[in-house]
PDB file of C-alpha atoms and ligand atoms in Angstrom:
ATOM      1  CA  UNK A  28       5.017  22.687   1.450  1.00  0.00           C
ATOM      2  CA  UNK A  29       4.418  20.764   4.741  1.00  0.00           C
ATOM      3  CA  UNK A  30       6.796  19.808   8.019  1.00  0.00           C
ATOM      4  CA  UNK A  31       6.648  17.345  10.373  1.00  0.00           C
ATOM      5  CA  UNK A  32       5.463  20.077  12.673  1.00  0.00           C
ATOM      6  CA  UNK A  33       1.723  20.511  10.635  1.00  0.00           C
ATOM      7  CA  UNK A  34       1.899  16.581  10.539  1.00  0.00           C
ATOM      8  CA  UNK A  35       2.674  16.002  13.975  1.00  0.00           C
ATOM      9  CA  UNK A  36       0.575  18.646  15.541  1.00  0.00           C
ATOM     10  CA  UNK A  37      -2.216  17.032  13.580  1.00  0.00           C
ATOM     11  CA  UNK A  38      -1.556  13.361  14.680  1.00  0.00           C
ATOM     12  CA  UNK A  39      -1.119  14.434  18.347  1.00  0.00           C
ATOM     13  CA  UNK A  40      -3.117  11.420  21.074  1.00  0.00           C
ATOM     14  CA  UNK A  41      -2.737   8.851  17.989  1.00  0.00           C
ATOM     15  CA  UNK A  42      -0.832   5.486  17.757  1.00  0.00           C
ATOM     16  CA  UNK A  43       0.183   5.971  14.260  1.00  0.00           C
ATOM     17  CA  UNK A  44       1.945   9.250  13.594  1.00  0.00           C
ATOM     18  CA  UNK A  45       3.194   9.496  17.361  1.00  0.00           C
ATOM     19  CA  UNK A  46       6.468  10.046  16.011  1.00  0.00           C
ATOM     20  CA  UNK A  47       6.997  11.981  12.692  1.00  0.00           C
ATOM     21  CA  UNK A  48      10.111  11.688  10.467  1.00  0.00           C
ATOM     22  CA  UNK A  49       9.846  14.391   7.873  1.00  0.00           C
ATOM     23  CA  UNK A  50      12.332  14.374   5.261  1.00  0.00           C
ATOM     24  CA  UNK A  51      12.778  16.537   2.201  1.00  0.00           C
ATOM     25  CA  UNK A  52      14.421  14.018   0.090  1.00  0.00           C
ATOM     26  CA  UNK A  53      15.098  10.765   1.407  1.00  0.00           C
ATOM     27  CA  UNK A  54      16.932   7.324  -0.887  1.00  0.00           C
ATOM     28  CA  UNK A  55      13.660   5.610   0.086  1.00  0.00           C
ATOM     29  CA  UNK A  56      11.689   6.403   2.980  1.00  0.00           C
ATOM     30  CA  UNK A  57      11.278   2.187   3.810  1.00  0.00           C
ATOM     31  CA  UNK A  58      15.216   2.070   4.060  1.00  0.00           C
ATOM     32  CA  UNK A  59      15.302   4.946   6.113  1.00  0.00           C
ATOM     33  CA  UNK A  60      12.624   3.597   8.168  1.00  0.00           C
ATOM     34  CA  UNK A  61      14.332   0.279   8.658  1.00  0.00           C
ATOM     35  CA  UNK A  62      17.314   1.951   9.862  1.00  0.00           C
ATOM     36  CA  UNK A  63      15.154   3.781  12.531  1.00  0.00           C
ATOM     37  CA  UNK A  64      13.483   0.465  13.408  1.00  0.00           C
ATOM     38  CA  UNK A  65      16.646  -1.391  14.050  1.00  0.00           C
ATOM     39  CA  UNK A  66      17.852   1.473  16.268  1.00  0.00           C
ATOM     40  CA  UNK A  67      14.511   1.309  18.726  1.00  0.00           C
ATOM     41  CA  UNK A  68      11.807   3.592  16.975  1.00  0.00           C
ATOM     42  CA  UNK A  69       8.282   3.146  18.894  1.00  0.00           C
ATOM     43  CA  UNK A  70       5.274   1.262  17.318  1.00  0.00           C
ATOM     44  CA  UNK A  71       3.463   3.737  15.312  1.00  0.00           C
ATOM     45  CA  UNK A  72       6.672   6.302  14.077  1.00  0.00           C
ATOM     46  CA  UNK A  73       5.868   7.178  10.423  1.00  0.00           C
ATOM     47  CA  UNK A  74       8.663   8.430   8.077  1.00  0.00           C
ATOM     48  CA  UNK A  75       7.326  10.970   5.366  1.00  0.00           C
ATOM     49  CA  UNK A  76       8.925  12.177   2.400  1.00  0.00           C
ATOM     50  CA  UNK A  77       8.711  15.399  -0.275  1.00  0.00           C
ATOM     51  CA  UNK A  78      10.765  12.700  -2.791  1.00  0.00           C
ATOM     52  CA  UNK A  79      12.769  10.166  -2.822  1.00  0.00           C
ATOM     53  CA  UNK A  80      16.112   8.961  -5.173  1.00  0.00           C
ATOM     54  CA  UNK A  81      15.761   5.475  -5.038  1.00  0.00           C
ATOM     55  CA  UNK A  82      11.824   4.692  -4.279  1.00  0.00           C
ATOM     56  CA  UNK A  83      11.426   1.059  -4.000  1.00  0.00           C
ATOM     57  CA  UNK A  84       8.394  -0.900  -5.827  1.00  0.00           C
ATOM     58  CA  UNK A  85       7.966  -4.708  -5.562  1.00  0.00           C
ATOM     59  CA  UNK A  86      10.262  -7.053  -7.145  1.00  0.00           C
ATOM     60  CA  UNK A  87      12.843  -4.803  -7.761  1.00  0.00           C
ATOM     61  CA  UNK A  88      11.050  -2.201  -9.483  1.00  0.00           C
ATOM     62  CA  UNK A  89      11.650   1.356  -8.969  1.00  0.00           C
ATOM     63  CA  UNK A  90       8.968   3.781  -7.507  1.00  0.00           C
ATOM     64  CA  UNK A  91       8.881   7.149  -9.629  1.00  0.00           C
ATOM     65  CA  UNK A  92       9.128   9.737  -6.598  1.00  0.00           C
ATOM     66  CA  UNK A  93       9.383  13.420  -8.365  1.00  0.00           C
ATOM     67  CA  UNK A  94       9.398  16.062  -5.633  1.00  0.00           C
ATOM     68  CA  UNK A  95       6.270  17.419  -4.027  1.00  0.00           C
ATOM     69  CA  UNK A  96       3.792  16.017  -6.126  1.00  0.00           C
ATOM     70  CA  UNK A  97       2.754  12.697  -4.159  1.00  0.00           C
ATOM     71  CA  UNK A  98       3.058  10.878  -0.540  1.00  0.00           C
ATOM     72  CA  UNK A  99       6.035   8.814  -0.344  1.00  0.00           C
ATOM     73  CA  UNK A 100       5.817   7.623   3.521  1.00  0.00           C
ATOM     74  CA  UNK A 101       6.531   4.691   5.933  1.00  0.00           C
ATOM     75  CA  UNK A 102       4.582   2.868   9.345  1.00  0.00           C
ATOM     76  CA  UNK A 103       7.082   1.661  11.439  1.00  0.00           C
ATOM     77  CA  UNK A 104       4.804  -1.536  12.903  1.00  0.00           C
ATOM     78  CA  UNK A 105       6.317  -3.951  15.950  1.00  0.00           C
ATOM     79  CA  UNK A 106       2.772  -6.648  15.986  1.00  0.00           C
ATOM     80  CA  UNK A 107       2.549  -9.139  18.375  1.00  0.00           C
ATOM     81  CA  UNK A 108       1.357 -11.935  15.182  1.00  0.00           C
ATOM     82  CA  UNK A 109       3.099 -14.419  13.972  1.00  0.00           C
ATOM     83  CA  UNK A 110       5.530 -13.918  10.750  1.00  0.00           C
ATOM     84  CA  UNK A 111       3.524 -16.300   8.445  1.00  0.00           C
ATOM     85  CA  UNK A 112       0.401 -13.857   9.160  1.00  0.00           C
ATOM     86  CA  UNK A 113       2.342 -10.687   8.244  1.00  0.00           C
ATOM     87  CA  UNK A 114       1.505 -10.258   4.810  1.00  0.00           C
ATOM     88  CA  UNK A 115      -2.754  -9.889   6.262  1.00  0.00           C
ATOM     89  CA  UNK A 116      -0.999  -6.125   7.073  1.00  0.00           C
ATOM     90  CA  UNK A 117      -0.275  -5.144   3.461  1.00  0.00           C
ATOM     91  CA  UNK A 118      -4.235  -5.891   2.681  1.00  0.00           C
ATOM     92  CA  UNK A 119      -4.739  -3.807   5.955  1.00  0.00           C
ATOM     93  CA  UNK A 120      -2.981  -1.176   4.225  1.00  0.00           C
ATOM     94  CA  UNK A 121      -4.893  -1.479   0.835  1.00  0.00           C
ATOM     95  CA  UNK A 122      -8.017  -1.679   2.305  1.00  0.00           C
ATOM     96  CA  UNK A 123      -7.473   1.702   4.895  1.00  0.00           C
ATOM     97  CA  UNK A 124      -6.264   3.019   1.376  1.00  0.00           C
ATOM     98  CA  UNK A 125      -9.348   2.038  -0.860  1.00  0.00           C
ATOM     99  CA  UNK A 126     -11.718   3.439   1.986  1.00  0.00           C
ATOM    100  CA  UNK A 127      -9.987   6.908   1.716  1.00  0.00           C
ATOM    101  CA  UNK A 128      -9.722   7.236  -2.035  1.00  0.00           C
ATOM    102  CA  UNK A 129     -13.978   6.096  -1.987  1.00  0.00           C
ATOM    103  CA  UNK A 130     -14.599   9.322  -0.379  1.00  0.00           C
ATOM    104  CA  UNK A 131     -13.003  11.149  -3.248  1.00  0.00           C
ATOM    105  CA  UNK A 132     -14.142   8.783  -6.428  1.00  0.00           C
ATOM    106  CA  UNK A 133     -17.428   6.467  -5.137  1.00  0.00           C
ATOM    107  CA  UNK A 134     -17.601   3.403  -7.128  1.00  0.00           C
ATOM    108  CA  UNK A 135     -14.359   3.844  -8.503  1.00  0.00           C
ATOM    109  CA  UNK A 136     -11.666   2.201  -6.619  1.00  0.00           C
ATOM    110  CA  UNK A 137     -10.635  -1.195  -6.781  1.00  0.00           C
ATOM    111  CA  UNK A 138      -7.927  -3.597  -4.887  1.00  0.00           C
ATOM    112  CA  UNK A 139      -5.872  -5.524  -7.094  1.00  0.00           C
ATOM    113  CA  UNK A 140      -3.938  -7.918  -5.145  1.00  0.00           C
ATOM    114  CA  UNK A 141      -1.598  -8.152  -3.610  1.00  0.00           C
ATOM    115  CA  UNK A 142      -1.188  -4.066  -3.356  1.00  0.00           C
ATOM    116  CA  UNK A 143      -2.521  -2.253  -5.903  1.00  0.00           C
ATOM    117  CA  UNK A 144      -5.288   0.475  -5.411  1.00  0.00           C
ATOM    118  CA  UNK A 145      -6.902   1.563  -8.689  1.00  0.00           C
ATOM    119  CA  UNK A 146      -9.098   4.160  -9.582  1.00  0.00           C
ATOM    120  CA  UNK A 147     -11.009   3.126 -12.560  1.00  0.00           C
ATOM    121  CA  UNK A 148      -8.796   0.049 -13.567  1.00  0.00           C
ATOM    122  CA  UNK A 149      -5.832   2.545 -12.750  1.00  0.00           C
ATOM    123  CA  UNK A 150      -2.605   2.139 -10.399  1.00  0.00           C
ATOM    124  CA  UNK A 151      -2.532   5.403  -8.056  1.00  0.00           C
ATOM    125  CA  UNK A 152      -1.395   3.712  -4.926  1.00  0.00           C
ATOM    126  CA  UNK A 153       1.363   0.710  -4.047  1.00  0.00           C
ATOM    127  CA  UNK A 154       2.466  -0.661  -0.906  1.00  0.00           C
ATOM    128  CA  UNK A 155       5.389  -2.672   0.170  1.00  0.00           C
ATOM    129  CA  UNK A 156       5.372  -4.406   2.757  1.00  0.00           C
ATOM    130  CA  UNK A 157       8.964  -5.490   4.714  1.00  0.00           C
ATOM    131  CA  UNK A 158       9.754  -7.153   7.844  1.00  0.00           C
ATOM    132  CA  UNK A 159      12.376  -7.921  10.139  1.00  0.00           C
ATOM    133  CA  UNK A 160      12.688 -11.395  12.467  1.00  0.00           C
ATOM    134  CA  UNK A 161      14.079 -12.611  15.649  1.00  0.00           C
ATOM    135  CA  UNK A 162      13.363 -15.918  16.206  1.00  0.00           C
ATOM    136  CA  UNK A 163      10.300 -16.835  15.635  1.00  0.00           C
ATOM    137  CA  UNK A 164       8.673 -12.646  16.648  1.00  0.00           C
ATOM    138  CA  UNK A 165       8.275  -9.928  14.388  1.00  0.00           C
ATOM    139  CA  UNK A 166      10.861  -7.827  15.391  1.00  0.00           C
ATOM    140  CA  UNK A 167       8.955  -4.768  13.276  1.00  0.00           C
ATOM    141  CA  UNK A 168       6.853  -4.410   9.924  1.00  0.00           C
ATOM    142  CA  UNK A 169       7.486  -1.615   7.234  1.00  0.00           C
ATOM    143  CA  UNK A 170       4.492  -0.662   5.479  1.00  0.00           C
ATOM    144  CA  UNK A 171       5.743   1.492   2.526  1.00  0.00           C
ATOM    145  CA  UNK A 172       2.786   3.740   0.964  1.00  0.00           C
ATOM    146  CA  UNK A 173       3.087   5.465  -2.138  1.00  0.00           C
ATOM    147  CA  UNK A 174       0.417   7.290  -3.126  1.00  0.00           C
ATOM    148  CA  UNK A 175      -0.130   9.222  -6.338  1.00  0.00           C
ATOM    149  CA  UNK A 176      -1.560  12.854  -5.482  1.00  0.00           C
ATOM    150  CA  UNK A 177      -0.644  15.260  -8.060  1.00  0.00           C
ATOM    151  CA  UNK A 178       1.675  13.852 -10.736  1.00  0.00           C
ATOM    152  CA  UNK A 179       0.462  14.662 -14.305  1.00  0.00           C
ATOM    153  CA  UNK A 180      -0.168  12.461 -17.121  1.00  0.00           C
ATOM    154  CA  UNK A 181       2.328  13.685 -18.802  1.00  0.00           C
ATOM    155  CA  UNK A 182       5.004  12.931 -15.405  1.00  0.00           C
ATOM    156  CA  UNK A 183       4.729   9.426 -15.758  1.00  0.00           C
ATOM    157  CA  UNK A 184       7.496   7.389 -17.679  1.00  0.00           C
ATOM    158  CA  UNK A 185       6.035   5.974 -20.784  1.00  0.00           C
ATOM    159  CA  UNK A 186       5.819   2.473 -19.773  1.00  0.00           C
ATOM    160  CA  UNK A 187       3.412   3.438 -16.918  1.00  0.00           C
ATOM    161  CA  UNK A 188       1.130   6.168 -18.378  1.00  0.00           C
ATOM    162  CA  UNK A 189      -1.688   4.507 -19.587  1.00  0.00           C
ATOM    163  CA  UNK A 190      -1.739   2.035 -16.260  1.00  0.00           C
ATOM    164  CA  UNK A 191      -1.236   4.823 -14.070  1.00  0.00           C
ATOM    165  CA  UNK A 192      -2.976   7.679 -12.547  1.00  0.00           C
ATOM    166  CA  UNK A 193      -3.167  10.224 -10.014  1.00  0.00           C
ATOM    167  CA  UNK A 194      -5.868  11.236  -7.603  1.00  0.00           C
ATOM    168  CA  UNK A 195      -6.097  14.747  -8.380  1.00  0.00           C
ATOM    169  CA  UNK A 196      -6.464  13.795 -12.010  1.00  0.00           C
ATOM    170  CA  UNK A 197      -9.145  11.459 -11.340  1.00  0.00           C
ATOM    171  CA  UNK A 198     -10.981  13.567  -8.749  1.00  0.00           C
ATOM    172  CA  UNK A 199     -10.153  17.197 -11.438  1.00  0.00           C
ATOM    173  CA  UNK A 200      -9.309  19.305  -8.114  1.00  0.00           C
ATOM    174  CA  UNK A 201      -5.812  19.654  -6.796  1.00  0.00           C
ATOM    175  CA  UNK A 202      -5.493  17.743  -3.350  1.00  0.00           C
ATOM    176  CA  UNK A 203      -3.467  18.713  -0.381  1.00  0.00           C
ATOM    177  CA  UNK A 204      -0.690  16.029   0.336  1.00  0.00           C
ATOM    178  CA  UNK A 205      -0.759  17.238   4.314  1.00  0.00           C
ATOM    179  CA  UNK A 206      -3.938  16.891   4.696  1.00  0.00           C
ATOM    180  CA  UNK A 207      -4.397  13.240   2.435  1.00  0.00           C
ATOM    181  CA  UNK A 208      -1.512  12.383   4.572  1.00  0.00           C
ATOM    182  CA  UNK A 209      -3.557  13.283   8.178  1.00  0.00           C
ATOM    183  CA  UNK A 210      -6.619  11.091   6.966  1.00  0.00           C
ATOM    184  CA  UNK A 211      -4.237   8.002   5.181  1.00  0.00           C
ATOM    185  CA  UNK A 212      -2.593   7.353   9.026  1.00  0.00           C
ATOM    186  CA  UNK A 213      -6.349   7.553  10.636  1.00  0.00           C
ATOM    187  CA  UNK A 214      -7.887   5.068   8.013  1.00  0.00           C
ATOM    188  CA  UNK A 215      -4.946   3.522   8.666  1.00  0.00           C
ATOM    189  CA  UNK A 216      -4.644   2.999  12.249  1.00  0.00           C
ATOM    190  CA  UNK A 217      -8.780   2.343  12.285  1.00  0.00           C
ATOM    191  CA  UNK A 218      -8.011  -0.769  10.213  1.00  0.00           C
ATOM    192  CA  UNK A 219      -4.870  -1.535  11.838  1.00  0.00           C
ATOM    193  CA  UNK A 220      -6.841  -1.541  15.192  1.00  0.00           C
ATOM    194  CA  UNK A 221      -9.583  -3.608  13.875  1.00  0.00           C
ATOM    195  CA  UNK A 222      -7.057  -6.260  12.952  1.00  0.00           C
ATOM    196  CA  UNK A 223      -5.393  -6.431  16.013  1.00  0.00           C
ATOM    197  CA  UNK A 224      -8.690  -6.743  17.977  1.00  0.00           C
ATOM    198  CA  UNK A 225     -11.074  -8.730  15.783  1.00  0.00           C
ATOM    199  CA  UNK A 226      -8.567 -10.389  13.679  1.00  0.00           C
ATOM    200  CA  UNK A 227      -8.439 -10.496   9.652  1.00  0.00           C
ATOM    201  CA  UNK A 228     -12.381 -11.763   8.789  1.00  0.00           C
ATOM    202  CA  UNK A 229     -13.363  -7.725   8.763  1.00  0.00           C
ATOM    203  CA  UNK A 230     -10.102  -7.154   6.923  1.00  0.00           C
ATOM    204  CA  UNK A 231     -10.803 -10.174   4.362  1.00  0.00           C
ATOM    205  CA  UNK A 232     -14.581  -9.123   3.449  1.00  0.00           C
ATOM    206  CA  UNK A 233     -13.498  -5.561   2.841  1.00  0.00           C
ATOM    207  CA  UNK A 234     -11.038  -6.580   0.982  1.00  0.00           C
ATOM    208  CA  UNK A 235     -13.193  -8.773  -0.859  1.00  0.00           C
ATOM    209  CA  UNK A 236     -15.448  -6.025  -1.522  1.00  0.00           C
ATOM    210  CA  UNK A 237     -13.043  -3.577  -2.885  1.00  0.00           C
ATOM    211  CA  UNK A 238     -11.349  -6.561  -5.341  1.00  0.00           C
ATOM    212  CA  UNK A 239     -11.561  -6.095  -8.980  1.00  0.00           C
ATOM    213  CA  UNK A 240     -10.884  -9.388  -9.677  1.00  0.00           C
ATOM    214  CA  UNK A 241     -12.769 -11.945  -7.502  1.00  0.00           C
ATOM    215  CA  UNK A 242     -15.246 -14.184  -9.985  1.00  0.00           C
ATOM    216  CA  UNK A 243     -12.842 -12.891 -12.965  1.00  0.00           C
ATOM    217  CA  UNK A 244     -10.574 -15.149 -15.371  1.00  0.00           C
ATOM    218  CA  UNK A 245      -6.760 -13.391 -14.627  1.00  0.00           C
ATOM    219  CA  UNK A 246      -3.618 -14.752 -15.077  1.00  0.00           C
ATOM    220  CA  UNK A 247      -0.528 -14.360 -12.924  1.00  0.00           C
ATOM    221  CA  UNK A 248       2.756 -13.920 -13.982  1.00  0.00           C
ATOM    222  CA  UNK A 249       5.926 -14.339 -12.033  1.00  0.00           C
ATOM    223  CA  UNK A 250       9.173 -14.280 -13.815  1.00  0.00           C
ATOM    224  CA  UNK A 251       8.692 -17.193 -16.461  1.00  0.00           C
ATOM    225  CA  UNK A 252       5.590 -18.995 -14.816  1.00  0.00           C
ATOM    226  CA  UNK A 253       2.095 -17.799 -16.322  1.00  0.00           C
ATOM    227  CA  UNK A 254      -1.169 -19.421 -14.116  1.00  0.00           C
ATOM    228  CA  UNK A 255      -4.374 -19.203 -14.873  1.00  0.00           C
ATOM    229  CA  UNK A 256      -7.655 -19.934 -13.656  1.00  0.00           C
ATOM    230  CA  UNK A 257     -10.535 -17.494 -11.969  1.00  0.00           C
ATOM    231  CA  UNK A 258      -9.992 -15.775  -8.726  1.00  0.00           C
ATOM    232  CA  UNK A 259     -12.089 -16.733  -5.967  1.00  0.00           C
ATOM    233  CA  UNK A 260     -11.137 -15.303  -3.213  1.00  0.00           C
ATOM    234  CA  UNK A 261      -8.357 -14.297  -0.288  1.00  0.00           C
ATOM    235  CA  UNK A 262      -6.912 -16.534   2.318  1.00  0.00           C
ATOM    236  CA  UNK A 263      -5.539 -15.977   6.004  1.00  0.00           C
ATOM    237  CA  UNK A 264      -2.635 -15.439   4.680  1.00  0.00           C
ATOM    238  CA  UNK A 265      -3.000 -13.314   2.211  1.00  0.00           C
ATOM    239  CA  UNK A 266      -2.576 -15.726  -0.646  1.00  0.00           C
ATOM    240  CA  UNK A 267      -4.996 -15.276  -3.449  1.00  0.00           C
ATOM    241  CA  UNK A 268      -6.883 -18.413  -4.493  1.00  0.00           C
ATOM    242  CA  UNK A 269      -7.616 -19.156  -7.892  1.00  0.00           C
ATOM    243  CA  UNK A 270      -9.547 -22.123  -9.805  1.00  0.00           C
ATOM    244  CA  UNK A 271      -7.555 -23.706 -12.389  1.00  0.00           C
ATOM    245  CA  UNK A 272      -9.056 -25.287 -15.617  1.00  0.00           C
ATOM    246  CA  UNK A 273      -9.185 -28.930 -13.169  1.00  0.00           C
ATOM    247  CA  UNK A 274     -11.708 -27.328 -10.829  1.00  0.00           C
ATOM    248  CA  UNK A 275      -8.837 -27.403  -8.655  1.00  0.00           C
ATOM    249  CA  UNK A 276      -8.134 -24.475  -6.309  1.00  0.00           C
ATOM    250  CA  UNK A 277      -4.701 -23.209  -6.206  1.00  0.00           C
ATOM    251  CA  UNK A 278      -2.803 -20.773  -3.373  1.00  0.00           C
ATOM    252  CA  UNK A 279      -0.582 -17.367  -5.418  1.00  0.00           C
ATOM    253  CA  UNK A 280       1.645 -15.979  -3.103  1.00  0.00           C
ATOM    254  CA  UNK A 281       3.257 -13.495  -5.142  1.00  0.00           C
ATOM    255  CA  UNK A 282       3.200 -12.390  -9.533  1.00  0.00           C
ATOM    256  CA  UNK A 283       1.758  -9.733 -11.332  1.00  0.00           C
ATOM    257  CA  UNK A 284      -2.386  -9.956 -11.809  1.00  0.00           C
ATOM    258  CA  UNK A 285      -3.868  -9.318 -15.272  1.00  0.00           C
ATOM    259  CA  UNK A 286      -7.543 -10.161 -16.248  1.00  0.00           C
ATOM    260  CA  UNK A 287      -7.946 -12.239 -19.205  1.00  0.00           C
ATOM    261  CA  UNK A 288     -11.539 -12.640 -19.960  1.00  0.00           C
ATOM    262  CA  UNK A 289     -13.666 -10.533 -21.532  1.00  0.00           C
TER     263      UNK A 289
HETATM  264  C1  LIG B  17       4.636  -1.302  -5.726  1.00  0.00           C
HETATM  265  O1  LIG B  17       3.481  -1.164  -6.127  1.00  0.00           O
HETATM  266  O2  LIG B  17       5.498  -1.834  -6.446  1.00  0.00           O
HETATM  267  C2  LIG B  17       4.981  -0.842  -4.338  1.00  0.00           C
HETATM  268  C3  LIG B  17       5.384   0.600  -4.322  1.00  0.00           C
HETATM  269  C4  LIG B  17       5.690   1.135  -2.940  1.00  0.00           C
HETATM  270  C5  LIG B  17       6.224   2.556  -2.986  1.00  0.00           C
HETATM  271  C6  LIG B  17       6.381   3.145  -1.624  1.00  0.00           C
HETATM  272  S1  LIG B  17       6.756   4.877  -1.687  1.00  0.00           S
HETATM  273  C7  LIG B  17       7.092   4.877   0.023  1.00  0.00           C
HETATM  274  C8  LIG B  17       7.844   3.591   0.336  1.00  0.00           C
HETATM  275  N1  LIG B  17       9.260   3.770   0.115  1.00  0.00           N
HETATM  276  C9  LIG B  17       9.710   3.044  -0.920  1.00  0.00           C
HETATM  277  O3  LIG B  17      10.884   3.039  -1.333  1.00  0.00           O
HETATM  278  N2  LIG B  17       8.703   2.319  -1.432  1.00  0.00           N
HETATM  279  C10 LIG B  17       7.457   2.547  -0.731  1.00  0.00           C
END
């Protein structure tokens, strides 16, 4: 059991965390976060959950969020970048998040794009990543973090058990969600500073270095359309780039990654 109070105190002199939103149960801590972004919340104000009804994943999916088990949280985020270059945060995000989880499992983690972190070939983290216009500024950026921490095998619905996992199952120790959640906004805001100061290159290459899949034969699958080719790499927008049977490199911009070679 944790309050905004132990997060706060523990956040105190730092951009992201300056303002704490702690909520035992919350529909979905992005929506609630939204709502405090359109009414003026600072750069930096993270929303925080125990659980959540109506977790959000991407493309409609729902985000299992049983109580007190894992981090369900929110970065309010108001950067001065253009829209097109937006989606560069969400691999911010997995990269801050694949940098924490190392310390726990070495060797283990992997980025599958666009937001997956895996610990040996397994889901434990997502991120969605939402953002609000005016013209032609980001009005503000919500970077939605779920993190696995101590759900069980046995918690996960059916359909997810054998891609998911949880850190504390991976690592064998229980983990503290207060104080994962203290070290997820510092990786966080590290990376998030090194963007806004040197720009994605850093961002790209760790990325790169972290990806399961670069050099691999995947497919990607959005609604009906299936492409294939191997991945190569990351542009500056995010896009993964893959080489299709013509030797012809192609941009993804969104789908569901699966390797298909051997
Ligand atoms: C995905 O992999 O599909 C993205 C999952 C993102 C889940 C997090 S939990 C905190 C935040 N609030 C939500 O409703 N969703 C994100």
């Amino acid at each position: 059991m944790f309050n905004e109070h132990d997060i706060a105190d523990r956040l105190s002199g730092r951009l992201i965390g300056n303002r704490v939103h702690f909520l035992r149960e919350v529909d979905s801590t992005n929506i609630y976060a939204s709502r405090l972004a359109m009414e003026g919340a600072p750069d930096g104000t993270v929303v925080i959950a125990d659980c959540q009804t109506k977790g959000k994943g991407r493309m409609g999916r729902v985000w299992q969020s049983p109580p007190e088990r894992n981090i369900y949280t929110s970065i309010i985020l108001r950067p001065a970048i253009e829209p097109a270059v937006a989606p560069q945060i969400t691999l911010v995000t997995g990269v801050a998040v694949a940098e924490l989880f190392s310390e726990y499992c070495p060797k283990d983690v992997t980025l599958k794009w666009p937001n997956d972190v895996q610990i040996k070939g397994k889901k434990v983290c997502g991120i969605l990543t939402e953002m609000r216009t005016s013209g032609e500024k980001i009005d503000f950026v919500i970077v939605g973090i779920g993190i696995n921490i101590g759900m069980k095998k046995e918690e996960f619905h059916e359909e997810f058990r054998d891609s998911s996992t949880s850190l504390s199952e991976e690592v064998g120790t229980d983990i503290s969600r207060l104080d994962f959640a203290v070290k997820l906004y510092a990786s966080f805001e590290r990376w998030y500073e090194r963007f806004l100061s040197e720009g994605f290159i850093p961002v790209k290459d760790a990325w790169m270095k972290y990806s399961g899949i670069i050099g691999k034969d995947i497919k990607i699958t959005l609604r009906d359309d299936i492409q294939a080719g191997k991945a190569v790499g990351i542009d500056e927008y995010g896009a993964l780039l893959i080489l299709n049977g013509k030797n012809r490199t192609r941009r993804i911009m969104a789908g569901d990654v699966s390797l298909t070679g051997d």
